[in-house]
PDB file of N, CA and C in Angstrom:
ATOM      1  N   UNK A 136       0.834  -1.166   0.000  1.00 64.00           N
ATOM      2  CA  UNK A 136       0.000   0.000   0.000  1.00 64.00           C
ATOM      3  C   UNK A 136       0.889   1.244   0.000  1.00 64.00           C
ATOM      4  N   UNK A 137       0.273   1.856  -0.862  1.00 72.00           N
ATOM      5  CA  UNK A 137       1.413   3.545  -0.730  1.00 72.00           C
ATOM      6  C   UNK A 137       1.134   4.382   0.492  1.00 72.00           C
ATOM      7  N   UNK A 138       2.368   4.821   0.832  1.00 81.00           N
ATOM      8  CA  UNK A 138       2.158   5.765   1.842  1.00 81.00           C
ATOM      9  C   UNK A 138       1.865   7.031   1.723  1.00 81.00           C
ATOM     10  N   UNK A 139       1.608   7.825   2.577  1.00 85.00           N
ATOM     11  CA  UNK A 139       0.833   8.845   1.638  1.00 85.00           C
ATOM     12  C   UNK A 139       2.038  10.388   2.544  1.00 85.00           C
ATOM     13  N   UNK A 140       2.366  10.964   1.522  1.00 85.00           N
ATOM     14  CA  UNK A 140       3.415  11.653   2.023  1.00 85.00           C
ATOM     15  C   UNK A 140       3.380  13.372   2.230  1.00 85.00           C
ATOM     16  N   UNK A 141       3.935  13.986   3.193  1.00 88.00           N
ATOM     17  CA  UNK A 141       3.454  15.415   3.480  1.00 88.00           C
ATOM     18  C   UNK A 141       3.848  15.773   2.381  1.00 88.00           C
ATOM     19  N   UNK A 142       3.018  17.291   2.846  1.00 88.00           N
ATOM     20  CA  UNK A 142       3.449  17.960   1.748  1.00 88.00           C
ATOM     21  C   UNK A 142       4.882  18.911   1.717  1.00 88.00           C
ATOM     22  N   UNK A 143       5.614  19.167   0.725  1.00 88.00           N
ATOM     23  CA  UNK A 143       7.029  20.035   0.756  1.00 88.00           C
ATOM     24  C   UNK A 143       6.858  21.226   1.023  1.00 88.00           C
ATOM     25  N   UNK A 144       7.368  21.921   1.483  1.00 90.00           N
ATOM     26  CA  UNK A 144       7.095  23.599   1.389  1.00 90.00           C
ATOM     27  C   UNK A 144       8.464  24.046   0.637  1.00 90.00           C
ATOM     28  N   UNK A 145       8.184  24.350  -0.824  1.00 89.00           N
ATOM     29  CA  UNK A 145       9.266  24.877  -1.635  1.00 89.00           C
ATOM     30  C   UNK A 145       9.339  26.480  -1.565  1.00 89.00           C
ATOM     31  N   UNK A 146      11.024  27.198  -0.913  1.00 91.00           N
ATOM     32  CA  UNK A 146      10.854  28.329  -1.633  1.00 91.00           C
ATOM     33  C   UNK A 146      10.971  28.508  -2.675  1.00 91.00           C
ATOM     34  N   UNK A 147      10.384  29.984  -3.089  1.00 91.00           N
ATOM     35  CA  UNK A 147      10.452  30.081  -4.454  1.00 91.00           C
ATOM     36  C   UNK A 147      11.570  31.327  -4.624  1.00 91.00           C
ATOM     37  N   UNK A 148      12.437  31.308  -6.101  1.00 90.00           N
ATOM     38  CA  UNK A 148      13.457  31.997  -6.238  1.00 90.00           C
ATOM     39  C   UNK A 148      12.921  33.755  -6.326  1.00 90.00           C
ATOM     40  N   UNK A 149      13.517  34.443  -5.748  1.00 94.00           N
ATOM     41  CA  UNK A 149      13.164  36.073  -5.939  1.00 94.00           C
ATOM     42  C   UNK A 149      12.893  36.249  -7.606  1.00 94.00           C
ATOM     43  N   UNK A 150      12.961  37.457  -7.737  1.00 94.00           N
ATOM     44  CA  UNK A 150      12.633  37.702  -9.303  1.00 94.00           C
ATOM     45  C   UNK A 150      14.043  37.866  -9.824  1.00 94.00           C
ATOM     46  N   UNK A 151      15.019  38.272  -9.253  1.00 95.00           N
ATOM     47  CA  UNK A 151      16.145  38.824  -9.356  1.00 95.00           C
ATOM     48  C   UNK A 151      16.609  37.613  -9.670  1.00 95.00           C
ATOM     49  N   UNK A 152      16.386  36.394  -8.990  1.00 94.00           N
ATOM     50  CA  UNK A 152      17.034  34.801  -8.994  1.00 94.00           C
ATOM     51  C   UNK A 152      16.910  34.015 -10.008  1.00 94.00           C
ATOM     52  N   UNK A 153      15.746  34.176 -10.639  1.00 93.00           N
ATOM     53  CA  UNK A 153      14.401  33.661 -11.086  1.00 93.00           C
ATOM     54  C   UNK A 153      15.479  34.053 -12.832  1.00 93.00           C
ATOM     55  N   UNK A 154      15.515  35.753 -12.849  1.00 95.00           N
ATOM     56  CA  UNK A 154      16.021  35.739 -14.059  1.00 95.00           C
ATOM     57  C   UNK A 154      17.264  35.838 -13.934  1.00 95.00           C
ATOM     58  N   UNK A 155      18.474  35.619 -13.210  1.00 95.00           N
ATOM     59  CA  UNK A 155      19.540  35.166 -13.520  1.00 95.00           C
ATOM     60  C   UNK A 155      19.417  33.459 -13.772  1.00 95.00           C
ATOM     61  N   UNK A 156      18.865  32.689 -13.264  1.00 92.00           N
ATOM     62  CA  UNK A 156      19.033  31.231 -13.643  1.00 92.00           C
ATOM     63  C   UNK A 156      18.450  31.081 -15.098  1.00 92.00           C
ATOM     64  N   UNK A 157      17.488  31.756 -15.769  1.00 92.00           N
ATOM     65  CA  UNK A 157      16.803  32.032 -16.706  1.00 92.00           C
ATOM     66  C   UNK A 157      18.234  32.266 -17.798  1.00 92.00           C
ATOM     67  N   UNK A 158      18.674  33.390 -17.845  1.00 91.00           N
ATOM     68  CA  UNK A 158      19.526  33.804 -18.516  1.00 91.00           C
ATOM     69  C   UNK A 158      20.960  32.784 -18.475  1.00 91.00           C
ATOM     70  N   UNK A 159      21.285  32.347 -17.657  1.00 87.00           N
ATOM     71  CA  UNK A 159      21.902  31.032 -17.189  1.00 87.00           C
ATOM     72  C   UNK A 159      21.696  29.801 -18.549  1.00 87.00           C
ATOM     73  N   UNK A 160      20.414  29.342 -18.471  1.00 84.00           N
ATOM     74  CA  UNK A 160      19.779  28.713 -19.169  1.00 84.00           C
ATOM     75  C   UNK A 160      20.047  28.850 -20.669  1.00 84.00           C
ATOM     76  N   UNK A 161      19.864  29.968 -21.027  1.00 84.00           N
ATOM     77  CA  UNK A 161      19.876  30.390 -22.602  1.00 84.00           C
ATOM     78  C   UNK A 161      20.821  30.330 -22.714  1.00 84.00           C
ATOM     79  N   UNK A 162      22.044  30.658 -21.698  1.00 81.00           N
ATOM     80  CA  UNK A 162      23.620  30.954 -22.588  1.00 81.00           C
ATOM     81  C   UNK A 162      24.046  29.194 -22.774  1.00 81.00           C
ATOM     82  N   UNK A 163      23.868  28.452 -21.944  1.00 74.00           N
ATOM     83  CA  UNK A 163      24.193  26.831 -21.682  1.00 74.00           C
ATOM     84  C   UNK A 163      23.566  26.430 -23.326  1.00 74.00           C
ATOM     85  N   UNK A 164      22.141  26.911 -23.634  1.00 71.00           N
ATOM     86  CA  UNK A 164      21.547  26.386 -24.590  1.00 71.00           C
ATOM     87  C   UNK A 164      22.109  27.250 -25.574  1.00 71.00           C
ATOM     88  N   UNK A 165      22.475  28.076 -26.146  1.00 69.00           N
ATOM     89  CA  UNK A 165      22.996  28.620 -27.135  1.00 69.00           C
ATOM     90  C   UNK A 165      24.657  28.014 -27.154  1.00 69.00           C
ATOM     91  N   UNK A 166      25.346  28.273 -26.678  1.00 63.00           N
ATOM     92  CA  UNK A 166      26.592  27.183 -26.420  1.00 63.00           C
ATOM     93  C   UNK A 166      26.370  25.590 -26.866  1.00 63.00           C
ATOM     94  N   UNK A 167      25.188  25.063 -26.452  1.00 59.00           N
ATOM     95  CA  UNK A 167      25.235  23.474 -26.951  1.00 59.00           C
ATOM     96  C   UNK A 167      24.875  23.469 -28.893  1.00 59.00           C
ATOM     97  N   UNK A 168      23.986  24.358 -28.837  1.00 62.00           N
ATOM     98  CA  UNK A 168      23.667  24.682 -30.008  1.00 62.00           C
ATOM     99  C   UNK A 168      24.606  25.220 -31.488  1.00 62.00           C
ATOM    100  N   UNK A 169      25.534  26.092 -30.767  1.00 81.00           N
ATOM    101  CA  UNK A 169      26.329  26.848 -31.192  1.00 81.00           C
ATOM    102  C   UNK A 169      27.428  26.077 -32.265  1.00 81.00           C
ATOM    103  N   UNK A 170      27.680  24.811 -31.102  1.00 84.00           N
ATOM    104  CA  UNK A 170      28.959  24.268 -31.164  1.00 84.00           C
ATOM    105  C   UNK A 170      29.161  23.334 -32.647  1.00 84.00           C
ATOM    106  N   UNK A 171      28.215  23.258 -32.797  1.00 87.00           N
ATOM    107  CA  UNK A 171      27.593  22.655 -34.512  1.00 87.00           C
ATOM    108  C   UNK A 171      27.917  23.468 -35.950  1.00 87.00           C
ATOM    109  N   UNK A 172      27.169  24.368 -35.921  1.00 88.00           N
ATOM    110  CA  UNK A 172      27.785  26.169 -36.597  1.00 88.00           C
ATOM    111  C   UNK A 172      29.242  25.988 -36.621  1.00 88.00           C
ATOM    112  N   UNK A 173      30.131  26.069 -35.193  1.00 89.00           N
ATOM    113  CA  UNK A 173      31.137  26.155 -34.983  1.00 89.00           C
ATOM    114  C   UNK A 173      31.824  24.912 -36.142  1.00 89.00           C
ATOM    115  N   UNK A 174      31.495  23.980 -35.639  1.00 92.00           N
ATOM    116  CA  UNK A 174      32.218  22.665 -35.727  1.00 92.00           C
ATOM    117  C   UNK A 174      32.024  22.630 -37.426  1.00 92.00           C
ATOM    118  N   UNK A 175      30.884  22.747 -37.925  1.00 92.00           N
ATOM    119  CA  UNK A 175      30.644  23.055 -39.445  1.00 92.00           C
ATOM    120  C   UNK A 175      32.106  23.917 -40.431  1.00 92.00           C
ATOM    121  N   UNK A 176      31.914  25.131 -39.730  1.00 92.00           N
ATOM    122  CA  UNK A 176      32.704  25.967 -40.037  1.00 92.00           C
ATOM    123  C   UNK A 176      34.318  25.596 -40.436  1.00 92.00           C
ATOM    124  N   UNK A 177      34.716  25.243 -39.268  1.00 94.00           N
ATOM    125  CA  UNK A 177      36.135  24.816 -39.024  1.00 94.00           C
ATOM    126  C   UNK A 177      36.525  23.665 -39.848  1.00 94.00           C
ATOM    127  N   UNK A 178      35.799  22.966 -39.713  1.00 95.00           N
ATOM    128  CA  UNK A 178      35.961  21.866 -40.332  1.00 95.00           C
ATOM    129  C   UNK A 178      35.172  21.010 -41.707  1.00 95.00           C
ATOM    130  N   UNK A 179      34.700  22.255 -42.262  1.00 95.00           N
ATOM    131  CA  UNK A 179      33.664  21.702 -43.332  1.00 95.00           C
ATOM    132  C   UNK A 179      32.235  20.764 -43.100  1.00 95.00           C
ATOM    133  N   UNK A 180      31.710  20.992 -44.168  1.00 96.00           N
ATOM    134  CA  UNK A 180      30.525  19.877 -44.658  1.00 96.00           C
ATOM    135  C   UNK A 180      31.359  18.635 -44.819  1.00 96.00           C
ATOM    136  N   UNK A 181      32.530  18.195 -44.050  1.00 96.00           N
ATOM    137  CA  UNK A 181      32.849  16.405 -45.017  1.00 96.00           C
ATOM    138  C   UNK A 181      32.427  15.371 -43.715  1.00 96.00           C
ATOM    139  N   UNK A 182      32.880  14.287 -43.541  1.00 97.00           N
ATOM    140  CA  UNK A 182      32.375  13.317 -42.602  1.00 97.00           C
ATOM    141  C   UNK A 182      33.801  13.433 -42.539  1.00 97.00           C
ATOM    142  N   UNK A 183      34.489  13.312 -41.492  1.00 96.00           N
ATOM    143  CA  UNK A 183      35.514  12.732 -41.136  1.00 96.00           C
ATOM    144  C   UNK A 183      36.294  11.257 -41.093  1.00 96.00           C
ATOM    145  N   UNK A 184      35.198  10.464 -40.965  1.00 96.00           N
ATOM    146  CA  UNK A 184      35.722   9.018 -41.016  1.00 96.00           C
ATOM    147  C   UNK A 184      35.545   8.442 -42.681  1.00 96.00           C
ATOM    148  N   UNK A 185      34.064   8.290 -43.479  1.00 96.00           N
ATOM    149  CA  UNK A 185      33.844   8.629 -44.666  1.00 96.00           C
ATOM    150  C   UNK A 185      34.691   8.928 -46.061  1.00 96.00           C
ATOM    151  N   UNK A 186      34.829  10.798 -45.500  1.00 96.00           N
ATOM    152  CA  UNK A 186      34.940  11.560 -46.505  1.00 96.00           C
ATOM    153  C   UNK A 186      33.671  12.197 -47.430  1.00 96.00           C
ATOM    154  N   UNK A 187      32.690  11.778 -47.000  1.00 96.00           N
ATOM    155  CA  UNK A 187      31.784  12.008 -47.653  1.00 96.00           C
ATOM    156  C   UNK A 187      31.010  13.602 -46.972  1.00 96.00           C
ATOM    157  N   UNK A 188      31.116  14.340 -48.851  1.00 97.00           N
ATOM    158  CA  UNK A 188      30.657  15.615 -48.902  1.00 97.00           C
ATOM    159  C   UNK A 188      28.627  16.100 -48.681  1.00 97.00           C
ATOM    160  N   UNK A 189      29.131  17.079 -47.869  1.00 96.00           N
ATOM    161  CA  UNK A 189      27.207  17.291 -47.726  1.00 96.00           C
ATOM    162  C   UNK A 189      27.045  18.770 -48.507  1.00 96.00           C
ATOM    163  N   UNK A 190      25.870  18.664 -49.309  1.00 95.00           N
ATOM    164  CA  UNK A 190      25.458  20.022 -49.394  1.00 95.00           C
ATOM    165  C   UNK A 190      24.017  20.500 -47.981  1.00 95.00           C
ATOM    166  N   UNK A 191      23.884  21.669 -49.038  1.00 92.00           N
ATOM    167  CA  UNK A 191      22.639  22.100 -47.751  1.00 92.00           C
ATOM    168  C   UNK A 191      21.414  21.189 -47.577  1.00 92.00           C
ATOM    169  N   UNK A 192      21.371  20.654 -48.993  1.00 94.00           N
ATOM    170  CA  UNK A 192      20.126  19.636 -48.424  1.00 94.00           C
ATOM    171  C   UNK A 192      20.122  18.167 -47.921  1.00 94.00           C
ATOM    172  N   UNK A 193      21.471  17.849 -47.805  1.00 94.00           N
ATOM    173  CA  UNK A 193      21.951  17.098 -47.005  1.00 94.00           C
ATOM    174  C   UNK A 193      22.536  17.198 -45.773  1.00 94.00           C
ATOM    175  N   UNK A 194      22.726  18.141 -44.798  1.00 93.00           N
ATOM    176  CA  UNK A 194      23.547  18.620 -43.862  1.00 93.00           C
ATOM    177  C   UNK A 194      23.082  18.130 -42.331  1.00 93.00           C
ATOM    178  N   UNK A 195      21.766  17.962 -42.724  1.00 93.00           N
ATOM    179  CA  UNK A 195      21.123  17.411 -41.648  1.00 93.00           C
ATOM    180  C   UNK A 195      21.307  16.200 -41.042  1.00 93.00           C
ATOM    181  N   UNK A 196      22.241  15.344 -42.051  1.00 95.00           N
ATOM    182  CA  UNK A 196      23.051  14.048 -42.059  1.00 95.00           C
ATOM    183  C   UNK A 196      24.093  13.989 -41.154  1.00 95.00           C
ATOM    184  N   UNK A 197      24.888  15.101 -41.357  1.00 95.00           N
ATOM    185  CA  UNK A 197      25.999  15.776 -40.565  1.00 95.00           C
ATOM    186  C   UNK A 197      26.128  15.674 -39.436  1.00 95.00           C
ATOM    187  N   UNK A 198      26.574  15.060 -38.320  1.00 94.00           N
ATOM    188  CA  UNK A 198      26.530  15.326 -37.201  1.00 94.00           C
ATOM    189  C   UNK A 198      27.966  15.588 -36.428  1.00 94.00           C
ATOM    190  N   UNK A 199      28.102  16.255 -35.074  1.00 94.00           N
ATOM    191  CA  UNK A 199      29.440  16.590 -34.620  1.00 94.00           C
ATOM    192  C   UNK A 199      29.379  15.926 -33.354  1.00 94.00           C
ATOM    193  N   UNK A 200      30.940  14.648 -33.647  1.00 94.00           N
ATOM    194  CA  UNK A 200      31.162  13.423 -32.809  1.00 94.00           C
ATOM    195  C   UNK A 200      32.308  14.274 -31.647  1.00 94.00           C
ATOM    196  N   UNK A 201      31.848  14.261 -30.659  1.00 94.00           N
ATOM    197  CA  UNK A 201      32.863  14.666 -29.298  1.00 94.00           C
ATOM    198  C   UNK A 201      34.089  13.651 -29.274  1.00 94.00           C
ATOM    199  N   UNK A 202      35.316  13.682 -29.387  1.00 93.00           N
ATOM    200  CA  UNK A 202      35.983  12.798 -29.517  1.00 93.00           C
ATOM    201  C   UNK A 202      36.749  12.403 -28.150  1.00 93.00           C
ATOM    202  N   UNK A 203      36.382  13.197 -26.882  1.00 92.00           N
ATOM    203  CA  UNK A 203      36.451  12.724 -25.658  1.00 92.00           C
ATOM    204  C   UNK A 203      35.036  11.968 -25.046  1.00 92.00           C
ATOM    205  N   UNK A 204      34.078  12.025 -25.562  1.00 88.00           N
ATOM    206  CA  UNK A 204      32.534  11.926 -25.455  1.00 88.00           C
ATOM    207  C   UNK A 204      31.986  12.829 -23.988  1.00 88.00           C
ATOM    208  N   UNK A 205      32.474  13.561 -23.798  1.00 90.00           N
ATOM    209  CA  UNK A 205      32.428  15.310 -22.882  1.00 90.00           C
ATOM    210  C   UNK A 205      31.499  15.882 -23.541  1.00 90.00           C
ATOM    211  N   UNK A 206      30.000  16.132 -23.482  1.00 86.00           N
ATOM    212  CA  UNK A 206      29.436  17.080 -24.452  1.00 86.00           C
ATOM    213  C   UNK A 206      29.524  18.246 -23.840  1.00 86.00           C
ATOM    214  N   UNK A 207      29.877  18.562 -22.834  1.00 84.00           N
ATOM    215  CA  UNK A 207      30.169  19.944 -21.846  1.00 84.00           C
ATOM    216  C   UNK A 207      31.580  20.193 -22.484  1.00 84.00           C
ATOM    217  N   UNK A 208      32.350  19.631 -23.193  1.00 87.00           N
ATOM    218  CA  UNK A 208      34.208  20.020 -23.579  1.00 87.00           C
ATOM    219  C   UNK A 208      33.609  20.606 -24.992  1.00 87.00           C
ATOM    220  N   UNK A 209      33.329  22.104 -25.312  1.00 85.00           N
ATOM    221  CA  UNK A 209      33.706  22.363 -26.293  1.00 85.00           C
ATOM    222  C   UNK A 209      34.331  23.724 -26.744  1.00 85.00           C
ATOM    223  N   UNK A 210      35.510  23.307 -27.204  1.00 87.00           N
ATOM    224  CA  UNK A 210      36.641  24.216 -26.915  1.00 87.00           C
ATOM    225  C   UNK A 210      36.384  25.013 -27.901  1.00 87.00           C
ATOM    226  N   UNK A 211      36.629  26.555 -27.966  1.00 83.00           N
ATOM    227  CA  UNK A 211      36.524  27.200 -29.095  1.00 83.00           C
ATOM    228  C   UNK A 211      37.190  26.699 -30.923  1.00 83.00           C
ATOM    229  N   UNK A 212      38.524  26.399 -30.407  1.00 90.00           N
ATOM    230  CA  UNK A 212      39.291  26.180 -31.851  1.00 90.00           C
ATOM    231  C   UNK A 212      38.509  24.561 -32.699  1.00 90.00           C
ATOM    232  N   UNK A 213      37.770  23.776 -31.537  1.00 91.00           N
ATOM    233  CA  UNK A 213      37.084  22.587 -32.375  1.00 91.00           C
ATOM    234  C   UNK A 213      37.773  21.314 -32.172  1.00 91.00           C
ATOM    235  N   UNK A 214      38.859  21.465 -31.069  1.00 94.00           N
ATOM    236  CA  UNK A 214      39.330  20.090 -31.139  1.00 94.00           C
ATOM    237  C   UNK A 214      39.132  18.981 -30.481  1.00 94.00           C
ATOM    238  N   UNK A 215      37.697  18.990 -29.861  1.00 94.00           N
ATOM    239  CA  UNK A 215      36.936  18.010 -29.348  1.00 94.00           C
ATOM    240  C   UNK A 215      36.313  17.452 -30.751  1.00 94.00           C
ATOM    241  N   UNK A 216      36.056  18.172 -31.397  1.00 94.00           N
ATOM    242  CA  UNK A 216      34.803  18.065 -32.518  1.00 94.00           C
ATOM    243  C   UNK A 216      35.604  17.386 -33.589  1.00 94.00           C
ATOM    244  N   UNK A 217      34.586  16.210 -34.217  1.00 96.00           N
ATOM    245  CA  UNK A 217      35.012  16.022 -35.636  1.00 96.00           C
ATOM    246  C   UNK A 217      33.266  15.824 -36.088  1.00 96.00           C
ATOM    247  N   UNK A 218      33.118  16.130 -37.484  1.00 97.00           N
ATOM    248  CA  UNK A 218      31.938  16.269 -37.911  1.00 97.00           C
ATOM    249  C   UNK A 218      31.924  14.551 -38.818  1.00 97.00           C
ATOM    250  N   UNK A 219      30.814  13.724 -38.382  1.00 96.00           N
ATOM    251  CA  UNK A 219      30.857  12.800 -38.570  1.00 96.00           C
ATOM    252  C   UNK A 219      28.869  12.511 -39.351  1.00 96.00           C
ATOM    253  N   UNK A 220      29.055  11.677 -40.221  1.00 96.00           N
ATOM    254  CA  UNK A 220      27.840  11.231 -41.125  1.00 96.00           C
ATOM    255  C   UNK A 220      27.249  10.553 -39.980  1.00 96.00           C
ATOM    256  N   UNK A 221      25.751  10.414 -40.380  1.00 95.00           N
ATOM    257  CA  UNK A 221      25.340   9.872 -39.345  1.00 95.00           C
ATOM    258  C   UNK A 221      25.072   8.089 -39.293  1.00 95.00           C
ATOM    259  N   UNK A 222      25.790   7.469 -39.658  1.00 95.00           N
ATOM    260  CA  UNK A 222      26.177   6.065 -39.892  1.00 95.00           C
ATOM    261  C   UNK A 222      27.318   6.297 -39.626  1.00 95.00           C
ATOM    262  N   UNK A 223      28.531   6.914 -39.977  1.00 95.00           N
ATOM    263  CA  UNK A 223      29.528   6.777 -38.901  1.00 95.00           C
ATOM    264  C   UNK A 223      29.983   7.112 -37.638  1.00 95.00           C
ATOM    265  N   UNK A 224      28.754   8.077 -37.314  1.00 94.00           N
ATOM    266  CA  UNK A 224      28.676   8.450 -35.973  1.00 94.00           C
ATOM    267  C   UNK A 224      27.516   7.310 -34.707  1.00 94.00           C
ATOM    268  N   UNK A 225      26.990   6.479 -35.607  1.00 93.00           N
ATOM    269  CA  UNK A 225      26.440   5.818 -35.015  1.00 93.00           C
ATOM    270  C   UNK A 225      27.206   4.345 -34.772  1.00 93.00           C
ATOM    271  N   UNK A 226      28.146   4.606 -35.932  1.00 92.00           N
ATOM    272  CA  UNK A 226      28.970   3.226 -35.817  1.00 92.00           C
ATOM    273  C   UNK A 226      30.122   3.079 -34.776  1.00 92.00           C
ATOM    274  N   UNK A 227      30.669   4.525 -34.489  1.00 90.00           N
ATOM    275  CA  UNK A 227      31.865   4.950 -33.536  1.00 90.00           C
ATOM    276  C   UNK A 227      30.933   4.511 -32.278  1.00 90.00           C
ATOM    277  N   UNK A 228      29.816   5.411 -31.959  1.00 86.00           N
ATOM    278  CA  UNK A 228      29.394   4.909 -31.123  1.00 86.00           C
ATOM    279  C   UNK A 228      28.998   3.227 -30.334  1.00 86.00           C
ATOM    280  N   UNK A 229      28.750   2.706 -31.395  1.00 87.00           N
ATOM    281  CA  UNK A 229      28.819   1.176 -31.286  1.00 87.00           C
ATOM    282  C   UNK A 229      29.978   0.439 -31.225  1.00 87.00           C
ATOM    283  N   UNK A 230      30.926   0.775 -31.288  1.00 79.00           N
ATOM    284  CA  UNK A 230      32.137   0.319 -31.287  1.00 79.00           C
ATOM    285  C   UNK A 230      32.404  -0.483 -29.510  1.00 79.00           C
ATOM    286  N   UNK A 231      32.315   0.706 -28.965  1.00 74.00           N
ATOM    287  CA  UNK A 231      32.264  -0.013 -27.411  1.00 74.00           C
ATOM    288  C   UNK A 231      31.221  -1.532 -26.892  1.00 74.00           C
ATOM    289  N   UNK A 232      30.014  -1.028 -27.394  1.00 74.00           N
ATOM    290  CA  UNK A 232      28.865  -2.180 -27.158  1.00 74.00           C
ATOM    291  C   UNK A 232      29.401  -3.076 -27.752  1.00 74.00           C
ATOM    292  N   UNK A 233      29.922  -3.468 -29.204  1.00 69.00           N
ATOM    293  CA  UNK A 233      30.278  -4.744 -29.469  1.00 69.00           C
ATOM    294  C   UNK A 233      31.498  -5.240 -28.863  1.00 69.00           C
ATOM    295  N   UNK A 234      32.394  -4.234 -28.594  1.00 70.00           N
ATOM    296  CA  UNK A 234      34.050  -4.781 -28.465  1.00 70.00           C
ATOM    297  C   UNK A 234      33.556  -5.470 -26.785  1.00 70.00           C
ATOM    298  N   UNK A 235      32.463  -5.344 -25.795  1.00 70.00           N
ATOM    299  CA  UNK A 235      32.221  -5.378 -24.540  1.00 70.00           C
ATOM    300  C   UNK A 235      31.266  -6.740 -25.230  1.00 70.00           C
ATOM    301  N   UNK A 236      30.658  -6.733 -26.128  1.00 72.00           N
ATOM    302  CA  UNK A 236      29.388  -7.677 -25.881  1.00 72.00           C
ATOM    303  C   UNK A 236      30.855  -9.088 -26.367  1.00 72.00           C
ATOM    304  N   UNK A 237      31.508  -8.716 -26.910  1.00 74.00           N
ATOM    305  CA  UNK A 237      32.219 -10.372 -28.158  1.00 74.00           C
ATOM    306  C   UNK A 237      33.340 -10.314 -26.928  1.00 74.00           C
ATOM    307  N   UNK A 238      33.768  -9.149 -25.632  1.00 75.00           N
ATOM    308  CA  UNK A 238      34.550 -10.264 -24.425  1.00 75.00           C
ATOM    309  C   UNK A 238      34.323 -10.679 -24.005  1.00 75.00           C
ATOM    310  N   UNK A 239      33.137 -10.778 -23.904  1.00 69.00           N
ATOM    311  CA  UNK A 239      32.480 -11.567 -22.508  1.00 69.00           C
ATOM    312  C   UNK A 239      32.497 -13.014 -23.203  1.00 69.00           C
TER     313      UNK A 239
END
């Protein structure tokens, strides 16, 4: 049977609080966002592992592989980042699951 539990008394953040964590928020999300643009830039439309070229109506294919897997590490100059297709970014990723599933 569930127990039935008090209630919390949450404070709530001032207004002053309220919109610094707010603004907090947007810069974290513009930064995660950013880092794509970035990573594009520096390093082209190609796949890195591949070679394979994207235009604009392909780009969406494109994805940018963290090569420490840190998605919080992204350094301005890009050298976390390699821009990877999305079959070889799904394949890097799999790399661990199989090399762990065939020791056992």
């Amino acid at each position: 049977m569930a127990r039935l539990r008090r209630p919390v008394t949450v404070k709530l953040p001032s207004a002053a609080e309220a919109a610094a964590r707010i603004e907090s928020m947007r810069r974290q999300a513009e930064d995660s966002t950013n880092y794509r643009t970035k990573s594009l830039r520096i390093h082209g439309a190609i796949c890195a592992k591949c070679g394979r070229e994207f235009d604009s109506s392909s780009l969406h294919l494109l994805t940018v592989h963290h090569k420490d897997g840190n998605h919080n590490n992204n350094p301005a100059d890009g050298s976390n980042w390699e821009n990877l297709c999305a079959h070889c970014h799904e394949d890097e990723h799999s790399r661990d699951l199989l090399g762990d599933y065939l020791s056992k």
